[in-house]
XYZ file of C-alpha atoms in Angstrom:
340
model
C -9.951 50.178 -5.034
C -11.267 46.577 -3.106
C -8.849 44.896 -0.930
C -7.206 41.914 -1.354
C -9.112 38.525 -0.885
C -8.209 35.066 -0.044
C -8.722 34.597 -3.836
C -6.151 36.813 -4.935
C -3.720 35.147 -2.752
C -4.120 31.664 -4.703
C -6.948 29.959 -2.459
C -10.221 29.435 -3.912
C -12.846 28.746 -1.205
C -15.577 28.174 -3.725
C -13.711 25.308 -5.410
C -13.415 23.682 -2.207
C -17.196 23.825 -1.786
C -17.555 22.514 -5.048
C -15.260 19.613 -4.089
C -17.250 18.329 -1.436
C -20.347 18.349 -3.463
C -18.520 16.090 -5.972
C -17.043 13.623 -3.744
C -20.066 13.544 -1.011
C -21.783 10.390 -2.743
C -18.543 8.666 -3.346
C -17.305 8.741 0.288
C -20.900 7.507 1.200
C -20.250 4.472 -0.397
C -17.400 3.209 2.144
C -20.076 3.697 5.231
C -21.111 1.211 7.354
C -23.591 1.371 10.407
C -20.405 2.477 12.724
C -20.148 5.944 10.694
C -21.894 8.704 12.763
C -21.355 11.590 10.832
C -21.452 13.156 7.480
C -18.935 14.759 5.523
C -18.053 18.501 5.909
C -18.167 18.316 9.957
C -15.001 18.976 12.149
C -14.442 15.317 12.869
C -15.355 11.747 11.736
C -17.298 9.569 14.328
C -16.959 5.871 14.062
C -18.963 3.667 16.971
C -16.694 0.607 17.857
C -18.600 -2.881 17.681
C -16.680 -4.586 20.538
C -19.213 -7.607 21.181
C -16.941 -10.124 19.798
C -13.858 -8.672 21.255
C -12.421 -9.402 24.706
C -9.343 -6.951 25.024
C -9.905 -4.456 22.175
C -6.605 -2.654 20.733
C -6.609 -0.141 18.209
C -3.886 -0.388 15.642
C -3.039 2.501 13.307
C -0.663 3.332 10.601
C 0.216 6.496 8.244
C 1.660 6.633 4.785
C 1.817 8.153 1.490
C 2.061 7.414 -2.164
C 5.641 8.941 -2.634
C 6.935 10.063 -6.011
C 4.686 7.653 -7.824
C 2.367 10.573 -7.492
C 4.629 12.455 -10.274
C 4.044 9.894 -12.685
C -0.005 10.178 -12.096
C 0.607 14.248 -12.979
C 2.542 13.466 -16.121
C -0.014 11.181 -17.480
C -2.849 13.217 -15.903
C -4.162 10.007 -14.631
C -5.297 10.386 -11.054
C -7.920 7.696 -10.375
C -5.632 4.984 -9.085
C -3.152 6.518 -6.682
C -5.863 6.968 -3.880
C -5.871 2.959 -4.215
C -1.989 2.961 -3.243
C -2.502 5.640 -0.469
C -5.208 3.337 1.232
C -2.964 0.295 0.449
C 0.353 1.583 1.865
C -1.541 2.210 5.246
C -3.730 -0.850 5.630
C -1.202 -3.495 4.570
C 0.940 -2.133 7.389
C -1.646 -2.590 10.142
C -3.119 -5.935 9.128
C 0.679 -7.209 9.575
C -0.370 -6.869 13.378
C -3.513 -8.675 12.831
C -5.754 -5.540 12.438
C -9.327 -5.276 10.950
C -9.304 -2.013 9.328
C -12.172 0.274 10.572
C -11.778 3.789 8.965
C -9.531 5.959 6.906
C -8.825 9.431 6.601
C -7.026 11.163 3.468
C -4.746 14.478 3.249
C -4.557 16.127 -0.217
C -2.308 19.149 -0.663
C -2.268 20.666 -3.799
C -1.083 24.159 -5.431
C -4.543 24.939 -7.161
C -7.766 23.110 -6.306
C -9.250 21.591 -9.337
C -12.555 20.023 -8.097
C -12.597 17.438 -11.052
C -8.971 16.161 -10.383
C -9.767 16.085 -6.645
C -12.888 14.143 -7.201
C -10.709 11.680 -9.242
C -8.095 11.231 -6.519
C -10.705 10.857 -3.963
C -12.617 8.014 -6.313
C -9.340 5.947 -5.878
C -9.392 6.348 -1.987
C -12.989 5.247 -1.835
C -12.251 2.480 -4.327
C -9.069 1.308 -1.630
C -11.308 1.587 1.337
C -14.119 -0.647 -0.286
C -11.385 -3.037 -1.236
C -10.194 -2.939 2.343
C -13.637 -3.167 3.991
C -12.982 0.193 6.065
C -14.937 3.381 5.914
C -13.359 6.841 4.327
C -14.988 8.947 7.524
C -12.898 11.998 6.628
C -10.182 13.920 5.209
C -8.302 17.406 4.268
C -7.820 19.303 1.079
C -5.331 21.999 1.501
C -4.952 24.433 -1.231
C -1.276 25.722 -0.855
C 0.004 28.295 -3.549
C 3.770 28.975 -3.188
C 4.265 25.518 -1.682
C 3.131 23.382 -4.395
C 2.946 24.409 -8.042
C -0.210 24.830 -9.989
C -0.580 21.244 -11.098
C 0.892 19.650 -8.268
C -0.210 17.994 -5.546
C 0.562 15.065 -2.691
C -1.620 12.274 -1.083
C -1.343 10.743 2.405
C -3.573 8.762 4.639
C -4.231 7.638 8.223
C -5.701 4.085 8.860
C -7.166 2.628 12.124
C -7.902 -0.865 12.807
C -8.924 -3.188 15.596
C -7.652 -6.408 17.125
C -8.203 -8.584 20.040
C -5.192 -8.481 22.232
C -4.867 -12.176 22.237
C -4.879 -12.219 18.574
C -2.215 -9.642 17.605
C 0.558 -10.964 15.398
C 3.695 -10.217 17.341
C 6.096 -12.941 16.038
C 6.166 -14.546 19.757
C 5.566 -17.812 18.176
C 7.935 -17.738 15.516
C 10.438 -20.690 15.368
C 13.214 -22.023 13.551
C 11.960 -24.328 10.500
C 8.736 -22.252 10.069
C 8.185 -21.639 6.480
C 7.648 -18.270 4.383
C 4.934 -18.003 2.278
C 4.636 -14.793 -0.323
C 1.492 -13.468 -1.676
C 2.093 -12.102 -5.297
C 2.250 -8.221 -5.616
C 0.694 -6.381 -8.047
C 3.683 -4.894 -9.572
C 6.073 -2.248 -7.821
C 3.299 -1.115 -5.560
C 4.309 2.407 -4.419
C 8.004 1.963 -3.451
C 11.151 2.772 -5.150
C 9.738 5.245 -7.909
C 12.629 7.803 -7.564
C 14.893 5.191 -8.606
C 12.595 4.126 -11.478
C 12.382 7.594 -12.891
C 16.076 7.812 -12.695
C 16.373 4.905 -14.619
C 14.069 5.653 -17.333
C 16.109 9.034 -17.259
C 19.196 7.282 -18.112
C 17.708 4.948 -20.941
C 15.656 7.707 -22.335
C 12.482 5.784 -21.855
C 9.139 7.477 -22.078
C 5.959 6.739 -19.740
C 4.027 6.587 -23.361
C 6.660 4.005 -24.516
C 5.089 0.382 -25.380
C 5.473 -2.177 -21.903
C 3.539 -4.763 -23.905
C 0.145 -5.353 -26.169
C -2.114 -4.042 -23.705
C -0.258 -1.167 -21.763
C 2.043 1.574 -22.109
C 5.282 1.846 -19.743
C 3.177 4.586 -17.647
C 0.206 2.227 -17.376
C 2.338 -0.854 -16.197
C 4.038 1.730 -13.410
C 0.730 2.824 -12.064
C -0.601 -0.417 -11.582
C -2.103 0.200 -7.868
C -0.885 -1.579 -4.896
C -2.636 -4.767 -3.797
C -4.469 -4.582 -0.795
C -4.231 -7.698 1.244
C -6.584 -7.285 4.044
C -9.068 -10.317 2.392
C -6.220 -12.541 2.270
C -4.950 -11.854 5.607
C -8.170 -11.927 7.448
C -8.874 -15.158 5.678
C -5.626 -16.965 6.839
C -6.225 -15.476 10.591
C -9.350 -17.279 10.533
C -7.780 -20.716 9.744
C -4.391 -21.266 10.403
C -1.521 -19.560 13.196
C -0.012 -16.626 11.434
C 3.282 -16.311 13.526
C 4.206 -13.115 11.762
C 3.383 -11.250 8.526
C 5.979 -8.597 6.960
C 4.426 -6.227 4.069
C 7.304 -6.046 1.652
C 7.716 -2.174 0.982
C 10.443 0.141 0.407
C 13.954 -1.776 1.518
C 12.527 -4.956 -0.153
C 13.092 -8.393 1.721
C 16.385 -7.169 3.264
C 14.631 -4.357 4.963
C 11.403 -5.582 5.786
C 11.848 -9.253 6.579
C 14.139 -8.629 9.902
C 11.272 -6.447 11.440
C 9.525 -9.704 12.146
C 12.524 -11.933 12.725
C 13.941 -12.766 16.311
C 17.498 -12.011 17.386
C 18.808 -15.142 16.892
C 17.209 -15.787 13.750
C 17.821 -15.789 9.670
C 15.303 -16.099 7.039
C 16.671 -18.079 4.151
C 15.108 -17.500 0.775
C 15.152 -19.439 -2.616
C 13.435 -17.514 -5.262
C 13.080 -18.454 -9.139
C 14.353 -15.603 -11.413
C 11.495 -16.479 -14.152
C 8.783 -15.593 -11.307
C 9.814 -11.964 -11.463
C 7.547 -9.797 -13.227
C 8.665 -8.352 -16.293
C 8.366 -4.494 -15.372
C 11.313 -5.438 -12.793
C 13.453 -6.683 -15.138
C 12.746 -3.753 -17.411
C 13.784 -1.356 -14.737
C 17.011 -3.170 -13.833
C 17.931 -3.151 -17.611
C 17.121 0.430 -17.864
C 19.351 1.811 -14.930
C 21.890 -1.166 -15.292
C 20.830 -2.054 -11.478
C 22.720 -4.704 -9.404
C 20.298 -7.594 -8.487
C 21.188 -6.845 -4.719
C 20.118 -3.230 -5.257
C 16.823 -4.317 -7.017
C 16.152 -6.615 -3.943
C 17.293 -3.843 -1.668
C 14.640 -1.672 -2.920
C 11.585 -3.080 -4.587
C 9.099 -6.155 -3.672
C 10.242 -8.237 -6.828
C 6.844 -9.609 -7.042
C 6.439 -10.490 -3.292
C 3.916 -8.273 -1.872
C 3.241 -9.691 1.625
C 5.299 -12.729 3.522
C 3.432 -14.772 5.986
C 5.357 -17.014 8.205
C 3.543 -20.287 9.622
C 4.747 -23.690 10.936
C 5.240 -26.315 8.696
C 1.937 -28.213 9.692
C 0.007 -25.314 8.253
C 2.128 -24.821 4.985
C -0.294 -26.774 2.848
C -3.276 -25.311 4.265
C -2.299 -21.702 3.753
C -1.054 -22.421 0.120
C -4.661 -24.009 -0.513
C -6.393 -20.950 0.778
C -4.271 -18.633 -1.387
C -4.115 -20.637 -4.674
C -1.942 -19.394 -7.067
C -1.554 -16.068 -5.478
C 0.772 -17.830 -2.786
C 4.038 -19.734 -3.086
C 6.781 -21.243 -0.490
C 9.695 -18.923 -0.788
C 11.725 -19.466 2.131
C 12.293 -21.048 5.765
C 13.644 -19.612 8.997
C 16.940 -20.287 10.190
C 19.143 -19.744 13.060
C 21.287 -16.947 12.702
C 21.186 -13.132 13.744
C 18.159 -11.369 11.846
C 19.732 -11.693 8.343
C 18.003 -12.440 5.091
C 19.915 -14.494 2.615
C 18.345 -14.823 -1.212
C 19.546 -17.613 -3.267
C 18.208 -16.738 -7.052
C 17.570 -19.759 -9.471
């Protein structure tokens, strides 16, 4: 009788080799001249170009997709959550003025299915290309006993570069500065535990119709918008005093992270501007408006702060994606929201 093998324990090494073959050409699409290694080595090598940087500072961030993954698994649609993974990382580091350089992903699963993993990585590749960064490495871990056969999780790690003098720190933020929001693409990748609970309470299915073009599931899986191009463009033309990524906790949690101790931010928002998906979620769970704004981005994916003199320029650059939504006032790091 032959002894136990790793495959007997639930880990199929051959499928891992097959996955690498399937994703290798996909990943290469993100490479630049700075990438010095190919997929399959022990580490990813990235050569820094510091020719236009006086005092280089590396800025890093890590995040995952959260329970939005559950919807992807239930719908058997895996090609968009990779975009979410990249977005949740790079959208954080650009708040400090970083230019994303490279990205690494980590996928853990109960049973490795190469085709599914290829679909996941294809989303990561799409996100990296949108963020203008290279996917230089990653890890797929087959973990039977920890994850169910069809379960997986996805996390990522982004590294960016900034010149120390151009790091966005809020040091120049003043009372009277304006807050300009850049639209979100939907929920992004936050609050899905509440979304799923609200759907359960209301008896709503992912297959139910949302509008003429999509089901509720498709609407909820809309990938997180990546704001790298917008922030880099603004940095080149105006003085961005502060940038806040509106992730979990909404405006109430994320705006104070960039305010000084003696400042508030007062928002005046239009009810009609809110994406209908947020209204549906609120209706499904009979959720209070305060809870909605404390959990979701409510259509405001990123908020930038500039002096009044730069307001018109920022709005011109952003076009229909930007809108003035608030102003910095004296206070103690509170967020006040007026809905009209």
